[in-house]
mmCIF file of C-alpha atoms in Angstrom:
data_model
loop_
_atom_site.group_PDB
_atom_site.id
_atom_site.type_symbol
_atom_site.label_atom_id
_atom_site.label_comp_id
_atom_site.label_asym_id
_atom_site.label_seq_id
_atom_site.Cartn_x
_atom_site.Cartn_y
_atom_site.Cartn_z
ATOM 1 C CA MET A 1 -135.089 -140.960 75.394
ATOM 2 C CA SER A 2 -138.462 -140.389 74.225
ATOM 3 C CA HIS A 3 -141.240 -143.020 74.624
ATOM 4 C CA ARG A 4 -144.210 -143.957 72.550
ATOM 5 C CA VAL A 5 -147.336 -144.637 74.687
ATOM 6 C CA LEU A 6 -149.650 -147.632 74.621
ATOM 7 C CA ILE A 7 -153.187 -147.200 75.750
ATOM 8 C CA PRO A 8 -155.239 -150.449 75.785
ATOM 9 C CA VAL A 9 -158.200 -149.570 73.477
ATOM 10 C CA ASP A 10 -160.744 -151.220 75.909
ATOM 11 C CA LEU A 11 -159.156 -149.722 78.966
ATOM 12 C CA GLN A 12 -161.879 -148.943 81.753
ATOM 13 C CA ALA A 13 -161.466 -146.211 84.113
ATOM 14 C CA PRO A 14 -159.703 -147.717 87.121
ATOM 15 C CA PRO A 15 -161.749 -147.056 90.479
ATOM 16 C CA ILE A 16 -161.072 -144.078 92.360
ATOM 17 C CA LEU A 17 -158.637 -144.658 95.019
ATOM 18 C CA PRO A 18 -160.342 -144.746 98.773
ATOM 19 C CA ALA A 19 -158.733 -142.422 101.212
ATOM 20 C CA GLY A 20 -155.859 -142.953 103.263
ATOM 21 C CA VAL A 21 -154.371 -145.960 101.143
ATOM 22 C CA VAL A 22 -150.978 -146.764 102.078
ATOM 23 C CA ALA A 23 -148.119 -147.819 99.534
ATOM 24 C CA HIS A 24 -145.926 -150.737 100.111
ATOM 25 C CA SER A 25 -143.147 -152.001 98.229
ATOM 26 C CA LEU A 26 -141.826 -155.542 98.394
ATOM 27 C CA SER A 27 -139.238 -157.855 96.797
ATOM 28 C CA GLY A 28 -137.613 -161.046 97.051
ATOM 29 C CA ARG A 29 -136.311 -164.158 95.239
ATOM 30 C CA THR A 30 -138.134 -166.935 93.795
ATOM 31 C CA MET A 31 -137.962 -169.758 90.935
ATOM 32 C CA GLY A 32 -134.505 -168.719 90.408
ATOM 33 C CA THR A 33 -135.075 -165.080 89.605
ATOM 34 C CA THR A 34 -136.715 -162.011 91.529
ATOM 35 C CA TRP A 35 -140.029 -160.487 92.319
ATOM 36 C CA SER A 36 -141.355 -157.526 93.092
ATOM 37 C CA VAL A 37 -144.780 -155.881 94.089
ATOM 38 C CA GLN A 38 -145.782 -152.278 94.436
ATOM 39 C CA ALA A 39 -149.403 -152.116 96.308
ATOM 40 C CA LEU A 40 -151.886 -149.722 97.495
ATOM 41 C CA ALA A 41 -154.115 -150.886 100.311
ATOM 42 C CA ALA A 42 -156.094 -149.559 103.355
ATOM 43 C CA ARG A 43 -154.027 -148.985 106.561
ATOM 44 C CA SER A 44 -155.765 -152.122 107.917
ATOM 45 C CA VAL A 45 -153.731 -154.171 105.812
ATOM 46 C CA ALA A 46 -150.184 -154.773 107.124
ATOM 47 C CA GLN A 47 -147.571 -155.166 105.059
ATOM 48 C CA GLU A 48 -146.460 -158.444 106.613
ATOM 49 C CA THR A 49 -149.994 -159.749 105.583
ATOM 50 C CA ILE A 50 -149.325 -158.740 101.857
ATOM 51 C CA ALA A 51 -145.902 -160.226 101.704
ATOM 52 C CA ALA A 52 -147.006 -163.533 103.463
ATOM 53 C CA ALA A 53 -149.827 -163.952 100.717
ATOM 54 C CA VAL A 54 -147.325 -163.270 98.013
ATOM 55 C CA GLU A 55 -144.627 -165.619 99.111
ATOM 56 C CA ALA A 56 -147.143 -168.417 99.771
ATOM 57 C CA GLN A 57 -148.505 -168.152 96.265
ATOM 58 C CA LEU A 58 -144.895 -168.236 94.886
ATOM 59 C CA GLN A 59 -143.760 -171.106 97.113
ATOM 60 C CA ARG A 60 -147.067 -173.012 95.944
ATOM 61 C CA VAL A 61 -146.096 -172.641 92.238
ATOM 62 C CA ILE A 62 -142.478 -173.882 93.313
ATOM 63 C CA ASP A 63 -143.940 -176.767 95.092
ATOM 64 C CA GLU A 64 -146.144 -177.714 92.148
ATOM 65 C CA MET A 65 -144.264 -176.898 88.947
ATOM 66 C CA SER A 66 -140.322 -176.527 89.634
ATOM 67 C CA THR A 67 -138.350 -179.219 87.882
ATOM 68 C CA TRP A 68 -135.239 -178.002 89.964
ATOM 69 C CA GLU A 69 -137.034 -179.254 93.256
ATOM 70 C CA PRO A 70 -137.137 -183.139 93.370
ATOM 71 C CA GLY A 71 -140.112 -183.180 95.722
ATOM 72 C CA SER A 72 -142.272 -181.112 93.501
ATOM 73 C CA HIS A 73 -145.384 -182.510 92.018
ATOM 74 C CA ILE A 74 -143.920 -182.034 88.521
ATOM 75 C CA SER A 75 -140.627 -183.677 89.524
ATOM 76 C CA ARG A 76 -142.316 -186.731 91.047
ATOM 77 C CA PHE A 77 -144.629 -187.126 87.839
ATOM 78 C CA ASN A 78 -141.468 -187.059 85.538
ATOM 79 C CA ARG A 79 -139.938 -189.995 87.583
ATOM 80 C CA ALA A 80 -143.149 -192.102 87.683
ATOM 81 C CA PRO A 81 -143.521 -195.488 86.134
ATOM 82 C CA ALA A 82 -145.447 -195.924 82.781
ATOM 83 C CA GLY A 83 -149.144 -196.263 83.120
ATOM 84 C CA SER A 84 -149.454 -194.324 86.389
ATOM 85 C CA TRP A 85 -152.040 -192.003 87.243
ATOM 86 C CA HIS A 86 -151.559 -188.742 89.027
ATOM 87 C CA ALA A 87 -153.942 -186.524 90.861
ATOM 88 C CA LEU A 88 -153.179 -182.854 90.227
ATOM 89 C CA PRO A 89 -153.264 -179.736 92.729
ATOM 90 C CA GLU A 90 -155.539 -176.961 90.999
ATOM 91 C CA GLY A 91 -152.530 -174.906 89.676
ATOM 92 C CA PHE A 92 -150.897 -177.790 88.144
ATOM 93 C CA PHE A 93 -153.776 -178.754 86.340
ATOM 94 C CA THR A 94 -154.485 -174.964 85.245
ATOM 95 C CA VAL A 95 -151.034 -174.809 83.796
ATOM 96 C CA LEU A 96 -151.312 -178.112 82.249
ATOM 97 C CA ASP A 97 -154.388 -177.648 80.807
ATOM 98 C CA ALA A 98 -153.596 -174.202 79.011
ATOM 99 C CA ALA A 99 -150.388 -175.571 77.971
ATOM 100 C CA LEU A 100 -151.911 -178.472 76.028
ATOM 101 C CA THR A 101 -154.614 -176.062 74.459
ATOM 102 C CA MET A 102 -151.656 -173.757 73.382
ATOM 103 C CA ALA A 103 -149.784 -177.003 71.911
ATOM 104 C CA VAL A 104 -152.811 -177.647 69.781
ATOM 105 C CA ASP A 105 -153.354 -174.146 68.761
ATOM 106 C CA SER A 106 -149.979 -173.366 67.735
ATOM 107 C CA GLU A 107 -149.455 -176.978 66.132
ATOM 108 C CA ALA A 108 -146.789 -177.972 68.382
ATOM 109 C CA ALA A 109 -144.842 -174.775 68.659
ATOM 110 C CA PHE A 110 -145.545 -175.057 72.236
ATOM 111 C CA ASP A 111 -144.958 -178.491 73.995
ATOM 112 C CA PRO A 112 -145.005 -178.928 77.670
ATOM 113 C CA THR A 113 -143.390 -182.195 77.415
ATOM 114 C CA VAL A 114 -140.167 -180.745 75.929
ATOM 115 C CA GLY A 115 -138.184 -181.448 78.956
ATOM 116 C CA PRO A 116 -135.708 -183.888 77.729
ATOM 117 C CA LEU A 117 -134.774 -181.820 74.828
ATOM 118 C CA VAL A 118 -134.188 -178.581 77.419
ATOM 119 C CA ASP A 119 -132.063 -180.859 79.392
ATOM 120 C CA LEU A 120 -130.227 -182.289 76.317
ATOM 121 C CA TRP A 121 -129.163 -178.759 75.399
ATOM 122 C CA GLY A 122 -127.961 -178.028 78.718
ATOM 123 C CA PHE A 123 -130.731 -175.459 79.768
ATOM 124 C CA GLY A 124 -132.754 -177.675 82.318
ATOM 125 C CA ALA A 125 -132.592 -178.990 85.844
ATOM 126 C CA GLY A 126 -131.530 -182.320 84.725
ATOM 127 C CA SER A 127 -128.888 -181.192 81.942
ATOM 128 C CA VAL A 128 -126.828 -183.674 80.326
ATOM 129 C CA GLN A 129 -124.072 -181.206 79.519
ATOM 130 C CA GLN A 130 -120.868 -181.900 80.812
ATOM 131 C CA GLY A 131 -118.170 -179.360 80.675
ATOM 132 C CA ALA A 132 -117.756 -176.949 77.427
ATOM 133 C CA PHE A 133 -121.179 -176.962 75.495
ATOM 134 C CA ARG A 134 -121.629 -178.843 72.416
ATOM 135 C CA PRO A 135 -124.449 -179.673 70.329
ATOM 136 C CA PRO A 136 -125.827 -183.252 70.715
ATOM 137 C CA ASP A 137 -125.120 -185.634 67.951
ATOM 138 C CA ALA A 138 -127.962 -186.387 65.511
ATOM 139 C CA ALA A 139 -128.761 -190.063 66.934
ATOM 140 C CA LEU A 140 -129.079 -188.520 70.489
ATOM 141 C CA LEU A 141 -131.069 -185.986 69.643
ATOM 142 C CA GLU A 142 -133.507 -188.147 67.589
ATOM 143 C CA ALA A 143 -133.718 -190.578 70.440
ATOM 144 C CA THR A 144 -134.434 -187.792 72.800
ATOM 145 C CA ARG A 145 -137.190 -186.442 70.436
ATOM 146 C CA GLN A 146 -138.850 -189.742 70.522
ATOM 147 C CA ARG A 147 -139.586 -189.164 74.421
ATOM 148 C CA CYS A 148 -141.404 -185.678 73.763
ATOM 149 C CA GLY A 149 -144.815 -184.854 72.150
ATOM 150 C CA TRP A 150 -147.969 -183.261 73.909
ATOM 151 C CA GLN A 151 -149.911 -186.294 72.257
ATOM 152 C CA ARG A 152 -148.589 -188.682 74.741
ATOM 153 C CA ILE A 153 -150.492 -186.654 77.518
ATOM 154 C CA VAL A 154 -153.551 -188.281 78.719
ATOM 155 C CA LEU A 155 -155.414 -185.386 80.613
ATOM 156 C CA ASP A 156 -158.702 -186.384 82.825
ATOM 157 C CA ARG A 157 -160.175 -183.294 82.913
ATOM 158 C CA THR A 158 -163.322 -184.432 84.477
ATOM 159 C CA GLN A 159 -161.257 -185.955 87.655
ATOM 160 C CA ARG A 160 -158.446 -183.681 87.201
ATOM 161 C CA LYS A 161 -155.664 -186.352 86.689
ATOM 162 C CA VAL A 162 -153.003 -187.146 84.303
ATOM 163 C CA GLN A 163 -151.521 -190.334 83.189
ATOM 164 C CA GLN A 164 -147.594 -190.961 82.835
ATOM 165 C CA ALA A 165 -147.089 -192.849 79.581
ATOM 166 C CA GLY A 166 -143.554 -193.632 80.453
ATOM 167 C CA GLY A 167 -140.612 -191.310 80.035
ATOM 168 C CA VAL A 168 -142.564 -188.160 79.589
ATOM 169 C CA HIS A 169 -140.948 -185.198 81.153
ATOM 170 C CA LEU A 170 -143.068 -182.076 81.828
ATOM 171 C CA ASP A 171 -141.262 -178.594 81.679
ATOM 172 C CA PHE A 172 -143.511 -175.625 82.443
ATOM 173 C CA SER A 173 -140.739 -173.070 81.896
ATOM 174 C CA GLY A 174 -142.423 -171.186 79.158
ATOM 175 C CA ILE A 175 -145.702 -170.518 81.104
ATOM 176 C CA ALA A 176 -145.213 -171.099 84.782
ATOM 177 C CA LYS A 177 -143.588 -167.788 85.511
ATOM 178 C CA GLY A 178 -146.865 -166.034 84.043
ATOM 179 C CA TYR A 179 -148.943 -168.216 86.013
ATOM 180 C CA ALA A 180 -147.145 -167.030 89.167
ATOM 181 C CA VAL A 181 -147.700 -163.377 88.333
ATOM 182 C CA ASP A 182 -151.361 -164.249 87.834
ATOM 183 C CA ARG A 183 -151.551 -165.968 91.269
ATOM 184 C CA VAL A 184 -149.678 -163.007 92.866
ATOM 185 C CA ALA A 185 -152.194 -160.505 91.641
ATOM 186 C CA GLN A 186 -154.871 -162.632 92.790
ATOM 187 C CA ALA A 187 -153.319 -163.138 96.391
ATOM 188 C CA LEU A 188 -152.919 -158.936 96.287
ATOM 189 C CA ARG A 189 -156.632 -158.600 95.661
ATOM 190 C CA GLU A 190 -157.786 -161.349 98.215
ATOM 191 C CA CYS A 191 -155.658 -159.467 100.888
ATOM 192 C CA GLY A 192 -157.451 -156.012 100.296
ATOM 193 C CA CYS A 193 -155.196 -154.387 97.951
ATOM 194 C CA VAL A 194 -157.025 -151.780 95.642
ATOM 195 C CA SER A 195 -154.097 -151.135 93.193
ATOM 196 C CA TRP A 196 -150.858 -153.134 92.372
ATOM 197 C CA LEU A 197 -147.802 -153.696 90.025
ATOM 198 C CA ALA A 198 -146.749 -157.429 90.326
ATOM 199 C CA GLU A 199 -143.461 -158.907 88.662
ATOM 200 C CA VAL A 200 -141.826 -162.052 88.596
ATOM 201 C CA GLY A 201 -138.707 -162.592 86.561
ATOM 202 C CA GLY A 202 -139.752 -159.690 84.300
ATOM 203 C CA GLU A 203 -143.147 -160.606 83.594
ATOM 204 C CA LEU A 204 -145.780 -158.019 84.827
ATOM 205 C CA SER A 205 -149.427 -157.521 85.961
ATOM 206 C CA GLY A 206 -150.937 -154.106 86.964
ATOM 207 C CA GLN A 207 -154.161 -153.049 88.051
ATOM 208 C CA GLY A 208 -155.543 -149.388 89.252
ATOM 209 C CA VAL A 209 -153.394 -146.399 89.457
ATOM 210 C CA LYS A 210 -150.747 -144.904 91.717
ATOM 211 C CA THR A 211 -151.533 -142.621 94.501
ATOM 212 C CA ASP A 212 -150.726 -139.820 92.134
ATOM 213 C CA GLY A 213 -153.639 -140.911 89.780
ATOM 214 C CA GLN A 214 -151.165 -142.048 87.008
ATOM 215 C CA PRO A 215 -151.597 -145.484 85.691
ATOM 216 C CA TRP A 216 -148.785 -148.134 86.353
ATOM 217 C CA TRP A 217 -146.375 -147.080 83.298
ATOM 218 C CA VAL A 218 -144.279 -149.965 82.308
ATOM 219 C CA ALA A 219 -141.764 -150.111 79.414
ATOM 220 C CA LEU A 220 -141.857 -152.891 76.931
ATOM 221 C CA GLU A 221 -138.554 -154.613 77.362
ATOM 222 C CA ARG A 222 -136.204 -154.508 74.573
ATOM 223 C CA PRO A 223 -132.782 -156.122 73.802
ATOM 224 C CA PRO A 224 -129.697 -154.609 75.807
ATOM 225 C CA GLN A 225 -128.177 -153.280 72.721
ATOM 226 C CA ASP A 226 -131.175 -151.593 71.298
ATOM 227 C CA ASP A 227 -131.269 -147.826 71.711
ATOM 228 C CA SER A 228 -134.210 -147.051 69.627
ATOM 229 C CA PRO A 229 -137.196 -145.250 70.992
ATOM 230 C CA GLY A 230 -139.010 -147.375 73.459
ATOM 231 C CA MET A 231 -142.754 -147.836 74.663
ATOM 232 C CA VAL A 232 -144.416 -147.773 77.705
ATOM 233 C CA VAL A 233 -148.018 -149.108 78.554
ATOM 234 C CA ALA A 234 -150.545 -148.556 80.979
ATOM 235 C CA LEU A 235 -150.818 -151.580 82.601
ATOM 236 C CA HIS A 236 -154.394 -151.388 84.043
ATOM 237 C CA GLY A 237 -156.063 -154.911 83.919
ATOM 238 C CA LEU A 238 -153.277 -156.190 81.831
ATOM 239 C CA ALA A 239 -150.344 -158.332 81.737
ATOM 240 C CA ILE A 240 -147.092 -158.286 79.761
ATOM 241 C CA ALA A 241 -144.656 -161.007 79.129
ATOM 242 C CA THR A 242 -141.183 -161.083 76.907
ATOM 243 C CA SER A 243 -139.230 -163.837 75.189
ATOM 244 C CA GLY A 244 -135.637 -162.787 74.545
ATOM 245 C CA ASP A 245 -132.686 -164.736 72.882
ATOM 246 C CA TYR A 246 -130.437 -162.555 75.228
ATOM 247 C CA ARG A 247 -131.853 -163.875 78.494
ATOM 248 C CA ARG A 248 -130.357 -167.427 78.558
ATOM 249 C CA TYR A 249 -127.922 -168.425 75.563
ATOM 250 C CA VAL A 250 -124.733 -170.118 74.700
ATOM 251 C CA ASP A 251 -122.289 -168.942 71.935
ATOM 252 C CA HIS A 252 -120.731 -171.796 70.211
ATOM 253 C CA ASP A 253 -118.788 -171.858 67.165
ATOM 254 C CA GLY A 254 -120.133 -168.515 65.737
ATOM 255 C CA HIS A 255 -123.935 -169.522 66.573
ATOM 256 C CA ARG A 256 -126.007 -168.560 69.316
ATOM 257 C CA TYR A 257 -128.065 -171.290 71.191
ATOM 258 C CA ALA A 258 -130.764 -169.560 72.855
ATOM 259 C CA HIS A 259 -132.730 -171.539 75.704
ATOM 260 C CA THR A 260 -136.188 -171.484 73.706
ATOM 261 C CA ILE A 261 -136.240 -174.948 72.115
ATOM 262 C CA ASP A 262 -138.378 -175.459 69.147
ATOM 263 C CA PRO A 263 -140.165 -178.677 69.720
ATOM 264 C CA ARG A 264 -140.877 -179.432 66.179
ATOM 265 C CA THR A 265 -137.334 -179.823 65.436
ATOM 266 C CA GLY A 266 -135.931 -180.671 68.991
ATOM 267 C CA THR A 267 -133.078 -177.882 68.645
ATOM 268 C CA PRO A 268 -132.749 -174.302 69.931
ATOM 269 C CA VAL A 269 -134.582 -171.646 67.772
ATOM 270 C CA ARG A 270 -132.294 -170.615 65.236
ATOM 271 C CA THR A 271 -134.232 -167.850 63.304
ATOM 272 C CA ALA A 272 -135.943 -166.292 66.364
ATOM 273 C CA PRO A 273 -136.573 -162.579 66.826
ATOM 274 C CA ALA A 274 -134.232 -160.849 69.421
ATOM 275 C CA SER A 275 -137.338 -160.554 71.548
ATOM 276 C CA VAL A 276 -141.071 -160.866 71.414
ATOM 277 C CA THR A 277 -143.587 -159.044 74.017
ATOM 278 C CA VAL A 278 -147.159 -159.920 74.275
ATOM 279 C CA LEU A 279 -149.762 -157.955 76.085
ATOM 280 C CA HIS A 280 -152.747 -160.228 77.673
ATOM 281 C CA ARG A 281 -155.176 -159.914 80.439
ATOM 282 C CA GLN A 282 -153.693 -163.185 81.725
ATOM 283 C CA CYS A 283 -149.927 -163.263 82.275
ATOM 284 C CA MET A 284 -150.154 -166.905 81.821
ATOM 285 C CA VAL A 285 -151.108 -166.828 78.372
ATOM 286 C CA ALA A 286 -148.866 -163.717 77.640
ATOM 287 C CA ASP A 287 -145.860 -165.937 78.759
ATOM 288 C CA ALA A 288 -147.181 -168.917 76.687
ATOM 289 C CA LEU A 289 -147.666 -166.796 73.785
ATOM 290 C CA ALA A 290 -144.453 -165.014 73.829
ATOM 291 C CA THR A 291 -142.729 -168.376 73.592
ATOM 292 C CA VAL A 292 -145.061 -169.715 70.629
ATOM 293 C CA LEU A 293 -144.313 -166.287 68.838
ATOM 294 C CA THR A 294 -140.539 -166.679 69.492
ATOM 295 C CA VAL A 295 -140.566 -170.104 68.006
ATOM 296 C CA LEU A 296 -142.652 -169.422 65.209
ATOM 297 C CA GLY A 297 -140.481 -166.524 64.021
ATOM 298 C CA GLU A 298 -141.326 -163.122 62.842
ATOM 299 C CA GLU A 299 -143.078 -163.935 59.531
ATOM 300 C CA ALA A 300 -145.315 -166.924 60.906
ATOM 301 C CA GLY A 301 -145.589 -165.332 64.327
ATOM 302 C CA LEU A 302 -146.958 -162.256 63.109
ATOM 303 C CA SER A 303 -149.452 -164.279 60.993
ATOM 304 C CA PHE A 304 -150.520 -166.457 64.012
ATOM 305 C CA ALA A 305 -150.858 -163.049 66.244
ATOM 306 C CA ARG A 306 -152.904 -161.027 63.631
ATOM 307 C CA GLU A 307 -155.428 -164.217 63.057
ATOM 308 C CA ARG A 308 -155.825 -164.202 66.992
ATOM 309 C CA GLY A 309 -155.852 -160.560 67.742
ATOM 310 C CA ILE A 310 -152.736 -160.899 69.762
ATOM 311 C CA ALA A 311 -151.022 -157.512 70.678
ATOM 312 C CA ALA A 312 -147.469 -158.457 70.341
ATOM 313 C CA LEU A 313 -144.146 -156.649 69.581
ATOM 314 C CA PHE A 314 -141.428 -158.365 67.484
ATOM 315 C CA ILE A 315 -137.954 -156.961 67.352
ATOM 316 C CA THR A 316 -135.476 -158.660 64.903
ATOM 317 C CA ARG A 317 -131.611 -158.251 64.613
ATOM 318 C CA GLU A 318 -130.296 -156.951 61.433
ATOM 319 C CA ALA A 319 -126.709 -156.047 60.325
ATOM 320 C CA ASP A 320 -127.097 -152.405 61.188
ATOM 321 C CA GLY A 321 -129.114 -152.720 64.238
ATOM 322 C CA PHE A 322 -132.775 -153.638 65.198
ATOM 323 C CA ARG A 323 -136.144 -153.603 63.469
ATOM 324 C CA GLU A 324 -139.363 -153.715 65.128
ATOM 325 C CA SER A 325 -142.763 -154.919 63.883
ATOM 326 C CA LEU A 326 -146.033 -154.390 65.635
ATOM 327 C CA THR A 327 -149.250 -156.482 65.107
ATOM 328 C CA PRO A 328 -152.354 -154.639 64.336
ATOM 329 C CA ALA A 329 -153.738 -155.026 68.120
ATOM 330 C CA LEU A 330 -150.888 -153.662 69.596
ATOM 331 C CA ALA A 331 -150.570 -150.708 66.721
ATOM 332 C CA ALA A 332 -154.028 -149.715 67.601
ATOM 333 C CA MET A 333 -152.918 -148.853 71.257
ATOM 334 C CA LEU A 334 -150.416 -146.228 70.169
ATOM 335 C CA GLU A 335 -151.554 -142.778 71.163
#
């Protein structure tokens, strides 16, 4: 199958690789998914050093932001009494600050307080679904919605602390994986890697070139049944994130309930594109934007992305297959 090639319009020439670099390939499990790293470094940088740096950053994200870990910072905050204040570690603060900024800009299409709704629909660590899936009744849905709302978060940016308003349940599932990729990339840089491709659960960040001088070519993810010609992008100084309704979902009474919750309605997104892929310099931002554009849907999502110069690919299901829509920022990258 032929592929269309994407080259970032502002791509700067990657630095020339120093002589004698060694290629390293590492992988493992984290955050309920997998991670992988391909990295080039001087011979003096041991693979064990690279692996330890990567795993330390991934564990840090888990310790701070995993709702599946009862001892994490986010889980302790979610259980805390009303009115209590909580000092935040740097990573937690960075992600919460970015999530609130995204909530404002998207007019609540992104909301880090959506955790109770994620649990209500059976997709979270505290799922209330028992046995076979069933949509919650209207009264329970409305009661759960009342616990949510990013406006309930009081964040003291000066002192880097947040107040628990009472029953607020943070959930960073739409942004933390991307942040983890950014932290892995930073760890690789700090331990002496000169070029790399870092991936966590399908979200990626690339820097530099491979030993043959070629960029890190990455295929844009497509739904499993979509056999149309794909796209590859030269991932240098760039990150990529995809949100797809095929990743986690439940089929019930002829309807697909995907794991992405629309905070504005409290229900799984019903008219979402099959997938949305976003390219951005920060994987954390790409991850959050992929969620936002999925919630907004194709028409409103394309408008949102065009206004902000976001490079995004929408793939929408139709009766006879799939249809793709590119934002101008992505179309400008086609060679």
